[in-house]
PDB file of C-alpha atoms and ligand atoms in Angstrom:
ATOM      1  CA  MET A   1      54.176 122.567 -21.104  1.00 68.00           C
ATOM      2  CA  THR A   2      53.419 124.674 -24.450  1.00 76.00           C
ATOM      3  CA  MET A   3      53.666 122.414 -27.824  1.00 67.00           C
ATOM      4  CA  ASP A   4      56.761 123.977 -28.598  1.00 82.00           C
ATOM      5  CA  LYS A   5      58.866 122.672 -25.374  1.00 81.00           C
ATOM      6  CA  MET A   6      57.144 119.313 -26.015  1.00 81.00           C
ATOM      7  CA  ALA A   7      58.804 119.413 -29.497  1.00 93.00           C
ATOM      8  CA  GLU A   8      61.750 120.165 -28.086  1.00 94.00           C
ATOM      9  CA  ASP A   9      62.063 117.924 -25.551  1.00 94.00           C
ATOM     10  CA  ASP A  10      60.615 115.294 -27.856  1.00 95.00           C
ATOM     11  CA  LEU A  11      63.744 115.769 -29.879  1.00 97.00           C
ATOM     12  CA  THR A  12      66.247 115.654 -27.397  1.00 97.00           C
ATOM     13  CA  ASP A  13      64.419 111.778 -26.108  1.00 97.00           C
ATOM     14  CA  GLN A  14      64.932 110.947 -29.974  1.00 97.00           C
ATOM     15  CA  ALA A  15      68.912 112.013 -30.341  1.00 97.00           C
ATOM     16  CA  VAL A  16      69.389 110.185 -27.011  1.00 98.00           C
ATOM     17  CA  SER A  17      66.893 107.014 -27.864  1.00 97.00           C
ATOM     18  CA  ARG A  18      68.919 106.954 -31.174  1.00 97.00           C
ATOM     19  CA  LEU A  19      72.247 106.479 -29.324  1.00 98.00           C
ATOM     20  CA  GLY A  20      70.615 103.028 -27.314  1.00 95.00           C
ATOM     21  CA  ALA A  21      72.143 100.698 -29.502  1.00 95.00           C
ATOM     22  CA  THR A  22      75.876 101.911 -29.044  1.00 98.00           C
ATOM     23  CA  PRO A  23      77.751  98.629 -28.020  1.00 98.00           C
ATOM     24  CA  ASP A  24      80.066  99.990 -26.093  1.00 98.00           C
ATOM     25  CA  PRO A  25      78.300 100.818 -22.463  1.00 98.00           C
ATOM     26  CA  ARG A  26      80.343 103.421 -21.568  1.00 98.00           C
ATOM     27  CA  LEU A  27      80.284 105.165 -24.822  1.00 98.00           C
ATOM     28  CA  ARG A  28      76.553 104.761 -24.185  1.00 98.00           C
ATOM     29  CA  GLU A  29      76.750 106.455 -21.018  1.00 98.00           C
ATOM     30  CA  VAL A  30      78.804 109.348 -22.179  1.00 98.00           C
ATOM     31  CA  MET A  31      77.257 110.250 -25.466  1.00 98.00           C
ATOM     32  CA  CYS A  32      73.904 109.682 -24.245  1.00 98.00           C
ATOM     33  CA  ALA A  33      74.335 112.649 -21.100  1.00 98.00           C
ATOM     34  CA  LEU A  34      76.748 114.632 -23.453  1.00 98.00           C
ATOM     35  CA  VAL A  35      73.708 115.125 -26.003  1.00 98.00           C
ATOM     36  CA  ARG A  36      71.141 115.782 -22.834  1.00 98.00           C
ATOM     37  CA  HIS A  37      73.333 118.195 -21.777  1.00 98.00           C
ATOM     38  CA  LEU A  38      73.788 119.741 -24.675  1.00 98.00           C
ATOM     39  CA  HIS A  39      70.424 120.292 -25.757  1.00 98.00           C
ATOM     40  CA  SER A  40      69.561 121.370 -21.965  1.00 98.00           C
ATOM     41  CA  PHE A  41      72.290 124.142 -22.530  1.00 98.00           C
ATOM     42  CA  ALA A  42      70.912 125.075 -26.050  1.00 98.00           C
ATOM     43  CA  LYS A  43      67.182 125.245 -24.772  1.00 98.00           C
ATOM     44  CA  GLN A  44      68.322 127.155 -21.271  1.00 98.00           C
ATOM     45  CA  VAL A  45      70.124 129.818 -23.320  1.00 98.00           C
ATOM     46  CA  ARG A  46      68.025 129.940 -26.039  1.00 98.00           C
ATOM     47  CA  LEU A  47      70.492 129.773 -28.275  1.00 98.00           C
ATOM     48  CA  THR A  48      70.130 131.705 -31.301  1.00 98.00           C
ATOM     49  CA  ASP A  49      71.166 130.703 -35.380  1.00 98.00           C
ATOM     50  CA  ARG A  50      73.617 133.330 -35.038  1.00 98.00           C
ATOM     51  CA  GLU A  51      75.573 132.283 -31.858  1.00 98.00           C
ATOM     52  CA  TRP A  52      75.165 128.560 -32.832  1.00 98.00           C
ATOM     53  CA  LEU A  53      77.021 129.724 -36.297  1.00 98.00           C
ATOM     54  CA  ALA A  54      79.571 131.676 -33.901  1.00 98.00           C
ATOM     55  CA  GLY A  55      80.151 128.510 -31.840  1.00 98.00           C
ATOM     56  CA  ILE A  56      80.876 126.561 -34.734  1.00 98.00           C
ATOM     57  CA  ARG A  57      83.519 129.109 -36.143  1.00 98.00           C
ATOM     58  CA  PHE A  58      84.812 129.637 -32.638  1.00 98.00           C
ATOM     59  CA  LEU A  59      85.679 125.683 -33.066  1.00 98.00           C
ATOM     60  CA  THR A  60      86.855 126.171 -36.507  1.00 98.00           C
ATOM     61  CA  ALA A  61      89.532 128.385 -35.655  1.00 98.00           C
ATOM     62  CA  ALA A  62      90.531 126.453 -32.718  1.00 98.00           C
ATOM     63  CA  GLY A  63      91.156 123.746 -35.369  1.00 98.00           C
ATOM     64  CA  HIS A  64      93.324 125.948 -37.540  1.00 98.00           C
ATOM     65  CA  ILE A  65      95.537 126.793 -35.162  1.00 97.00           C
ATOM     66  CA  THR A  66      96.243 123.646 -33.451  1.00 96.00           C
ATOM     67  CA  ASP A  67      99.039 121.856 -34.481  1.00 93.00           C
ATOM     68  CA  ASP A  68     101.851 119.200 -33.211  1.00 85.00           C
ATOM     69  CA  THR A  69     102.821 122.279 -30.763  1.00 82.00           C
ATOM     70  CA  ARG A  70      99.824 124.288 -30.204  1.00 89.00           C
ATOM     71  CA  GLN A  71      96.692 122.292 -29.086  1.00 93.00           C
ATOM     72  CA  GLU A  72      94.063 125.223 -28.696  1.00 97.00           C
ATOM     73  CA  PHE A  73      91.245 122.480 -27.507  1.00 96.00           C
ATOM     74  CA  ILE A  74      93.239 121.598 -24.105  1.00 95.00           C
ATOM     75  CA  LEU A  75      93.740 125.209 -23.807  1.00 96.00           C
ATOM     76  CA  LEU A  76      89.734 125.983 -24.341  1.00 97.00           C
ATOM     77  CA  SER A  77      89.522 123.163 -21.883  1.00 97.00           C
ATOM     78  CA  ASP A  78      91.709 124.430 -19.223  1.00 97.00           C
ATOM     79  CA  THR A  79      90.246 128.042 -19.555  1.00 98.00           C
ATOM     80  CA  LEU A  80      86.732 126.854 -18.727  1.00 98.00           C
ATOM     81  CA  GLY A  81      88.090 124.753 -15.889  1.00 97.00           C
ATOM     82  CA  LEU A  82      87.292 121.291 -17.307  1.00 97.00           C
ATOM     83  CA  SER A  83      90.928 120.236 -17.279  1.00 96.00           C
ATOM     84  CA  SER A  84      91.211 121.019 -13.639  1.00 95.00           C
ATOM     85  CA  LEU A  85      87.606 119.270 -12.876  1.00 96.00           C
ATOM     86  CA  VAL A  86      89.163 116.071 -14.686  1.00 95.00           C
ATOM     87  CA  ASP A  87      92.353 116.163 -12.604  1.00 92.00           C
ATOM     88  CA  LEU A  88      90.157 116.213  -9.175  1.00 91.00           C
ATOM     89  CA  ILE A  89      87.658 113.415 -10.506  1.00 92.00           C
ATOM     90  CA  ASN A  90      90.642 111.438 -11.298  1.00 89.00           C
ATOM     91  CA  HIS A  91      93.599 112.014  -9.416  1.00 85.00           C
ATOM     92  CA  SER A  92      92.613 113.864  -5.780  1.00 78.00           C
ATOM     93  CA  ASP A  93      91.469 111.661  -2.716  1.00 79.00           C
ATOM     94  CA  VAL A  94      90.471 113.844   0.046  1.00 77.00           C
ATOM     95  CA  GLU A  95      91.659 111.243   2.533  1.00 81.00           C
ATOM     96  CA  SER A  96      95.130 110.946   1.205  1.00 86.00           C
ATOM     97  CA  LEU A  97      97.941 112.682   2.632  1.00 92.00           C
ATOM     98  CA  ALA A  98      99.544 112.598  -1.213  1.00 95.00           C
ATOM     99  CA  THR A  99     100.769 115.731  -2.636  1.00 96.00           C
ATOM    100  CA  GLU A 100      97.534 117.240  -4.579  1.00 95.00           C
ATOM    101  CA  PRO A 101      98.035 117.129  -8.462  1.00 94.00           C
ATOM    102  CA  THR A 102      97.227 119.531 -11.012  1.00 94.00           C
ATOM    103  CA  ILE A 103      97.349 119.849 -14.337  1.00 94.00           C
ATOM    104  CA  LEU A 104     100.210 118.873 -16.570  1.00 94.00           C
ATOM    105  CA  GLY A 105     100.212 122.169 -19.526  1.00 92.00           C
ATOM    106  CA  PRO A 106     101.508 122.061 -23.061  1.00 91.00           C
ATOM    107  CA  PHE A 107     105.171 122.619 -22.190  1.00 94.00           C
ATOM    108  CA  TYR A 108     105.985 119.235 -20.705  1.00 95.00           C
ATOM    109  CA  VAL A 109     108.872 117.754 -23.023  1.00 94.00           C
ATOM    110  CA  PRO A 110     109.564 114.688 -22.771  1.00 95.00           C
ATOM    111  CA  GLY A 111     113.560 113.423 -22.299  1.00 96.00           C
ATOM    112  CA  SER A 112     114.731 116.005 -20.122  1.00 98.00           C
ATOM    113  CA  PRO A 113     118.336 115.554 -18.992  1.00 98.00           C
ATOM    114  CA  ASP A 114     119.539 113.561 -16.336  1.00 98.00           C
ATOM    115  CA  ARG A 115     121.318 116.112 -14.053  1.00 98.00           C
ATOM    116  CA  ASP A 116     122.698 115.121 -10.560  1.00 98.00           C
ATOM    117  CA  PHE A 117     121.684 116.317  -7.124  1.00 98.00           C
ATOM    118  CA  GLY A 118     121.909 119.852  -6.406  1.00 98.00           C
ATOM    119  CA  ALA A 119     123.046 120.568 -10.064  1.00 98.00           C
ATOM    120  CA  SER A 120     121.780 123.723 -12.028  1.00 98.00           C
ATOM    121  CA  MET A 121     119.145 123.391 -14.537  1.00 98.00           C
ATOM    122  CA  VAL A 122     119.695 127.019 -16.006  1.00 98.00           C
ATOM    123  CA  GLU A 123     121.529 126.771 -19.599  1.00 97.00           C
ATOM    124  CA  TYR A 124     120.838 130.085 -20.798  1.00 92.00           C
ATOM    125  CA  ASP A 125     121.375 133.263 -18.335  1.00 89.00           C
ATOM    126  CA  ASP A 126     118.347 135.993 -18.911  1.00 87.00           C
ATOM    127  CA  GLY A 127     118.555 137.826 -15.795  1.00 92.00           C
ATOM    128  CA  GLY A 128     116.457 135.228 -13.442  1.00 96.00           C
ATOM    129  CA  ARG A 129     116.659 135.368  -9.596  1.00 97.00           C
ATOM    130  CA  PRO A 130     118.725 132.264  -8.681  1.00 97.00           C
ATOM    131  CA  ALA A 131     116.608 129.948  -6.474  1.00 98.00           C
ATOM    132  CA  LEU A 132     117.434 126.816  -4.907  1.00 98.00           C
ATOM    133  CA  LEU A 133     114.370 124.187  -4.735  1.00 98.00           C
ATOM    134  CA  LYS A 134     115.043 121.076  -2.443  1.00 98.00           C
ATOM    135  CA  GLY A 135     112.750 118.793  -0.283  1.00 98.00           C
ATOM    136  CA  THR A 136     112.231 115.217   0.578  1.00 98.00           C
ATOM    137  CA  VAL A 137     109.998 112.465  -1.620  1.00 98.00           C
ATOM    138  CA  ARG A 138     108.124 110.472   1.192  1.00 98.00           C
ATOM    139  CA  ASP A 139     105.418 107.889   1.339  1.00 97.00           C
ATOM    140  CA  GLU A 140     102.256 108.607   3.350  1.00 96.00           C
ATOM    141  CA  ASN A 141     103.569 107.423   6.391  1.00 96.00           C
ATOM    142  CA  GLY A 142     106.561 109.850   6.201  1.00 97.00           C
ATOM    143  CA  GLN A 143     109.024 107.335   5.174  1.00 98.00           C
ATOM    144  CA  PRO A 144     111.577 108.979   2.816  1.00 98.00           C
ATOM    145  CA  ILE A 145     112.055 107.412  -0.760  1.00 98.00           C
ATOM    146  CA  PRO A 146     115.452 107.049  -2.037  1.00 98.00           C
ATOM    147  CA  GLY A 147     115.444 106.740  -5.723  1.00 98.00           C
ATOM    148  CA  ALA A 148     112.426 108.686  -6.667  1.00 98.00           C
ATOM    149  CA  ARG A 149     112.654 110.173  -9.999  1.00 98.00           C
ATOM    150  CA  LEU A 150     111.620 114.049 -10.450  1.00 98.00           C
ATOM    151  CA  ASP A 151     110.846 115.726 -13.898  1.00 98.00           C
ATOM    152  CA  VAL A 152     110.945 119.107 -13.489  1.00 98.00           C
ATOM    153  CA  TRP A 153     110.117 122.303 -15.925  1.00 98.00           C
ATOM    154  CA  GLN A 154     109.402 125.661 -15.581  1.00 98.00           C
ATOM    155  CA  ASN A 155     109.641 129.173 -17.418  1.00 98.00           C
ATOM    156  CA  ALA A 156     112.727 131.512 -17.777  1.00 97.00           C
ATOM    157  CA  ALA A 157     112.771 135.506 -16.420  1.00 96.00           C
ATOM    158  CA  THR A 158     111.306 136.387 -19.628  1.00 95.00           C
ATOM    159  CA  GLY A 159     108.038 133.915 -19.102  1.00 97.00           C
ATOM    160  CA  PHE A 160     108.825 131.671 -21.866  1.00 96.00           C
ATOM    161  CA  TYR A 161     109.541 127.945 -21.695  1.00 96.00           C
ATOM    162  CA  ALA A 162     112.330 126.541 -23.559  1.00 96.00           C
ATOM    163  CA  VAL A 163     109.865 124.952 -25.815  1.00 93.00           C
ATOM    164  CA  GLN A 164     108.320 128.304 -26.813  1.00 92.00           C
ATOM    165  CA  GLN A 165     111.374 130.103 -28.152  1.00 93.00           C
ATOM    166  CA  PRO A 166     113.454 127.452 -30.254  1.00 92.00           C
ATOM    167  CA  GLY A 167     116.810 129.130 -31.443  1.00 93.00           C
ATOM    168  CA  LEU A 168     117.144 131.156 -28.379  1.00 94.00           C
ATOM    169  CA  GLN A 169     116.563 129.041 -25.116  1.00 96.00           C
ATOM    170  CA  PRO A 170     118.794 125.905 -25.422  1.00 97.00           C
ATOM    171  CA  PRO A 171     116.086 123.095 -25.970  1.00 96.00           C
ATOM    172  CA  THR A 172     116.884 121.630 -22.323  1.00 98.00           C
ATOM    173  CA  ASN A 173     116.878 124.709 -20.620  1.00 98.00           C
ATOM    174  CA  LEU A 174     115.186 124.862 -17.135  1.00 98.00           C
ATOM    175  CA  ARG A 175     114.104 121.436 -17.221  1.00 98.00           C
ATOM    176  CA  GLY A 176     115.688 118.058 -15.941  1.00 98.00           C
ATOM    177  CA  VAL A 177     115.270 114.594 -13.966  1.00 98.00           C
ATOM    178  CA  TYR A 178     116.528 114.457 -11.043  1.00 98.00           C
ATOM    179  CA  ARG A 179     116.968 111.428  -8.328  1.00 98.00           C
ATOM    180  CA  THR A 180     116.298 111.460  -4.711  1.00 98.00           C
ATOM    181  CA  ASP A 181     119.334 110.371  -2.310  1.00 98.00           C
ATOM    182  CA  GLU A 182     119.759 107.708  -0.113  1.00 98.00           C
ATOM    183  CA  HIS A 183     117.550 110.038   2.484  1.00 98.00           C
ATOM    184  CA  GLY A 184     114.701 111.021  -0.181  1.00 98.00           C
ATOM    185  CA  ARG A 185     116.110 114.059  -0.665  1.00 98.00           C
ATOM    186  CA  TYR A 186     116.752 116.368  -3.707  1.00 98.00           C
ATOM    187  CA  GLU A 187     118.075 119.362  -4.631  1.00 98.00           C
ATOM    188  CA  ILE A 188     117.478 121.715  -7.404  1.00 98.00           C
ATOM    189  CA  ARG A 189     119.478 124.864  -8.979  1.00 98.00           C
ATOM    190  CA  THR A 190     117.205 126.987 -10.812  1.00 98.00           C
ATOM    191  CA  VAL A 191     116.051 130.786 -11.289  1.00 98.00           C
ATOM    192  CA  ARG A 192     112.904 131.839  -9.544  1.00 98.00           C
ATOM    193  CA  PRO A 193     109.740 131.344 -12.017  1.00 98.00           C
ATOM    194  CA  VAL A 194     107.271 134.130 -12.909  1.00 98.00           C
ATOM    195  CA  PRO A 195     103.903 134.523 -14.067  1.00 98.00           C
ATOM    196  CA  TYR A 196     103.334 134.250 -17.591  1.00 97.00           C
ATOM    197  CA  PRO A 197     100.233 134.632 -19.850  1.00 97.00           C
ATOM    198  CA  ILE A 198      98.916 131.360 -21.476  1.00 96.00           C
ATOM    199  CA  PRO A 199      99.256 131.498 -25.573  1.00 94.00           C
ATOM    200  CA  ALA A 200      96.583 134.407 -26.207  1.00 96.00           C
ATOM    201  CA  ASP A 201      96.656 135.200 -29.678  1.00 96.00           C
ATOM    202  CA  GLY A 202      94.102 132.749 -30.854  1.00 98.00           C
ATOM    203  CA  PRO A 203      90.416 131.689 -30.278  1.00 98.00           C
ATOM    204  CA  VAL A 204      90.562 131.101 -26.932  1.00 98.00           C
ATOM    205  CA  GLY A 205      92.543 134.327 -26.019  1.00 98.00           C
ATOM    206  CA  ARG A 206      89.701 136.074 -28.069  1.00 98.00           C
ATOM    207  CA  LEU A 207      87.354 134.369 -25.451  1.00 98.00           C
ATOM    208  CA  LEU A 208      89.010 135.364 -22.712  1.00 98.00           C
ATOM    209  CA  ALA A 209      88.990 138.919 -24.095  1.00 98.00           C
ATOM    210  CA  ASP A 210      85.465 139.254 -24.727  1.00 98.00           C
ATOM    211  CA  THR A 211      84.535 137.267 -21.262  1.00 98.00           C
ATOM    212  CA  GLY A 212      86.682 139.890 -19.083  1.00 98.00           C
ATOM    213  CA  ARG A 213      89.323 137.401 -18.756  1.00 98.00           C
ATOM    214  CA  HIS A 214      93.192 138.128 -17.949  1.00 98.00           C
ATOM    215  CA  PRO A 215      95.341 135.244 -19.514  1.00 98.00           C
ATOM    216  CA  TRP A 216      97.859 135.070 -16.852  1.00 98.00           C
ATOM    217  CA  ARG A 217      99.246 132.018 -14.832  1.00 98.00           C
ATOM    218  CA  ALA A 218     100.576 132.208 -11.249  1.00 98.00           C
ATOM    219  CA  ALA A 219     104.429 131.815 -10.912  1.00 98.00           C
ATOM    220  CA  HIS A 220     105.179 127.765 -10.540  1.00 98.00           C
ATOM    221  CA  ILE A 221     107.709 124.899 -11.288  1.00 98.00           C
ATOM    222  CA  HIS A 222     106.308 122.055 -12.757  1.00 98.00           C
ATOM    223  CA  ALA A 223     107.102 118.760 -11.204  1.00 98.00           C
ATOM    224  CA  ARG A 224     106.433 114.529 -12.069  1.00 98.00           C
ATOM    225  CA  VAL A 225     107.194 113.019  -9.375  1.00 98.00           C
ATOM    226  CA  SER A 226     107.147 109.011  -9.646  1.00 98.00           C
ATOM    227  CA  ALA A 227     108.843 106.007  -7.931  1.00 98.00           C
ATOM    228  CA  PRO A 228     108.248 102.216  -8.483  1.00 97.00           C
ATOM    229  CA  GLY A 229     105.559 100.819  -6.421  1.00 97.00           C
ATOM    230  CA  PHE A 230     103.647 104.469  -6.007  1.00 97.00           C
ATOM    231  CA  GLU A 231     101.427 106.194  -8.055  1.00 94.00           C
ATOM    232  CA  PRO A 232     103.336 108.837 -10.287  1.00 95.00           C
ATOM    233  CA  LEU A 233     102.627 112.558  -9.513  1.00 96.00           C
ATOM    234  CA  THR A 234     101.944 115.674 -11.308  1.00 96.00           C
ATOM    235  CA  THR A 235     102.226 118.706  -9.847  1.00 97.00           C
ATOM    236  CA  HIS A 236     103.328 122.179  -9.415  1.00 98.00           C
ATOM    237  CA  VAL A 237     105.092 124.266  -6.582  1.00 98.00           C
ATOM    238  CA  PHE A 238     103.520 127.948  -6.639  1.00 98.00           C
ATOM    239  CA  ASP A 239     105.818 130.714  -5.106  1.00 98.00           C
ATOM    240  CA  ARG A 240     103.730 132.619  -2.703  1.00 98.00           C
ATOM    241  CA  ASP A 241     104.861 135.974  -3.684  1.00 98.00           C
ATOM    242  CA  SER A 242     103.426 135.667  -7.035  1.00 98.00           C
ATOM    243  CA  GLN A 243     100.411 137.558  -8.537  1.00 98.00           C
ATOM    244  CA  TYR A 244      97.447 135.867  -9.904  1.00 98.00           C
ATOM    245  CA  LEU A 245      97.535 132.700  -7.376  1.00 98.00           C
ATOM    246  CA  ASP A 246      93.796 133.886  -6.615  1.00 98.00           C
ATOM    247  CA  SER A 247      92.706 134.035 -10.682  1.00 98.00           C
ATOM    248  CA  ASP A 248      95.181 131.596 -12.674  1.00 98.00           C
ATOM    249  CA  SER A 249      93.806 131.411 -15.647  1.00 98.00           C
ATOM    250  CA  VAL A 250      93.382 127.310 -16.046  1.00 98.00           C
ATOM    251  CA  PHE A 251      92.155 127.032 -12.194  1.00 98.00           C
ATOM    252  CA  GLY A 252      95.533 125.058 -11.317  1.00 97.00           C
ATOM    253  CA  VAL A 253      96.192 126.765  -7.791  1.00 98.00           C
ATOM    254  CA  LYS A 254      95.640 124.567  -5.045  1.00 96.00           C
ATOM    255  CA  GLU A 255      96.696 126.422  -1.446  1.00 97.00           C
ATOM    256  CA  SER A 256      98.417 122.998  -0.390  1.00 96.00           C
ATOM    257  CA  LEU A 257     101.318 123.696  -3.470  1.00 98.00           C
ATOM    258  CA  ILE A 258     102.308 127.201  -2.548  1.00 98.00           C
ATOM    259  CA  ARG A 259     105.484 128.147  -1.222  1.00 98.00           C
ATOM    260  CA  ASP A 260     107.685 130.487   0.046  1.00 98.00           C
ATOM    261  CA  PHE A 261     110.580 131.376  -1.526  1.00 98.00           C
ATOM    262  CA  VAL A 262     113.189 133.077   0.884  1.00 98.00           C
ATOM    263  CA  PRO A 263     116.161 134.640   0.564  1.00 97.00           C
ATOM    264  CA  GLY A 264     119.264 133.106   2.286  1.00 96.00           C
ATOM    265  CA  GLU A 265     122.728 134.687   3.123  1.00 95.00           C
ATOM    266  CA  ASP A 266     123.686 132.932   0.130  1.00 94.00           C
ATOM    267  CA  GLY A 267     122.015 135.480  -1.973  1.00 93.00           C
ATOM    268  CA  VAL A 268     120.158 132.640  -3.289  1.00 97.00           C
ATOM    269  CA  LEU A 269     116.058 132.394  -2.800  1.00 98.00           C
ATOM    270  CA  HIS A 270     115.613 128.662  -1.075  1.00 98.00           C
ATOM    271  CA  CYS A 271     112.306 126.892  -1.684  1.00 98.00           C
ATOM    272  CA  GLU A 272     111.570 123.879   0.557  1.00 98.00           C
ATOM    273  CA  SER A 273     109.071 121.321  -0.942  1.00 98.00           C
ATOM    274  CA  ASP A 274     108.605 117.973   0.109  1.00 98.00           C
ATOM    275  CA  PHE A 275     106.323 115.358  -2.387  1.00 98.00           C
ATOM    276  CA  VAL A 276     104.227 112.818  -0.651  1.00 98.00           C
ATOM    277  CA  LEU A 277     103.216 109.719  -2.979  1.00 97.00           C
ATOM    278  CA  CYS A 278     100.719 107.160  -2.279  1.00 94.00           C
ATOM    279  CA  ARG A 279     100.938 103.472  -2.753  1.00 94.00           C
ATOM    280  CA  THR A 280      99.998 101.952  -6.239  1.00 91.00           C
ATOM    281  CA  GLY A 281      96.475 100.765  -5.891  1.00 80.00           C
ATOM    282  CA  GLN A 282      95.633 102.966  -2.915  1.00 67.00           C
ATOM    283  CA  SER A 283      94.616 105.983  -4.563  1.00 56.00           C
ATOM    284  CA  ALA A 284      90.749 107.070  -5.267  1.00 49.00           C
ATOM    285  CA  ALA A 285      91.446 106.836  -8.839  1.00 49.00           C
ATOM    286  CA  SER A 286      92.797 103.299  -8.841  1.00 45.00           C
ATOM    287  CA  VAL A 287      90.108 101.697  -7.034  1.00 40.00           C
TER     288      VAL A 287
HETATM  289  C1  BEZ B   1     101.502 125.549 -17.751  1.00 68.28           C
HETATM  290  O1  BEZ B   1     101.578 125.607 -16.617  1.00 68.28           O
HETATM  291  O2  BEZ B   1     102.355 125.546 -18.374  1.00 68.28           O
HETATM  292  C2  BEZ B   1     100.056 125.597 -18.920  1.00 68.28           C
HETATM  293  C3  BEZ B   1      98.999 125.235 -18.297  1.00 68.28           C
HETATM  294  C4  BEZ B   1      97.612 125.484 -19.025  1.00 68.28           C
HETATM  295  C5  BEZ B   1      97.780 126.114 -20.167  1.00 68.28           C
HETATM  296  C6  BEZ B   1      99.242 126.705 -20.650  1.00 68.28           C
HETATM  297  C7  BEZ B   1     100.097 126.639 -19.832  1.00 68.28           C
HETATM  298 FE1   FE B   2     103.669 126.417 -16.418  1.00 68.28          FE
END
């Protein structure tokens, strides 16, 4: 090893050992690993002064554009695959029969209106293709769960969520809270979701462009499904005919979540999607 490499490694060791007195053991573990990985990254790529400063400027710009409705740091995490990785680590269990989870995204708004079985969540007609999303919420043994809650949201035919177009779309357009009936079934009248670009007018959008990536997400409907005694599930229903299933900008697509939207004789697209919840205390995340 050269003297330079020894000095570099010595500095890394010093920075890590400086954290040795951190009282909270978990904070100590996380911070020591973070510093080690950050240092190895800088050493591996031989990070230049200019590149270090570009990184600082990038993070500063991300901070400047972030406010109550725009979270550029989460977008960065999403586009680097970190959000989906954390989701996998915490909420996926290969042995589980439960529906696979995927990321929440920034367009979830709590407090959606309660809607009746089969009611429409379309409050503003912008030409979207009428669709009926329906299915059964079950436990891992296949037993239906009556009274399960489905909090659902999606974008309009223009590609935008209601929260992105205040003053144009009604604030509760294309979102609603539904309940399963006594057979565990739910039905939601809506429109077909469309692919859309994640917000790309900030530093994350520039980084995507600089790395030759597109900002598009495959068409999907979001759902948070919950019932007493079961782990809450945050997931999507993806449209099999959508573009970008193979290159979703935030790595949210899972094969098991892709569904067909089939034209019915009633002129409506029919999409069937069951959701399977696992009982509290039985998921990998909870042991
Ligand atoms: C979404 O699906 O709503 C979403 C997820 C991550 C980033 C941007 C949008
Ligand atoms: Fe979305």
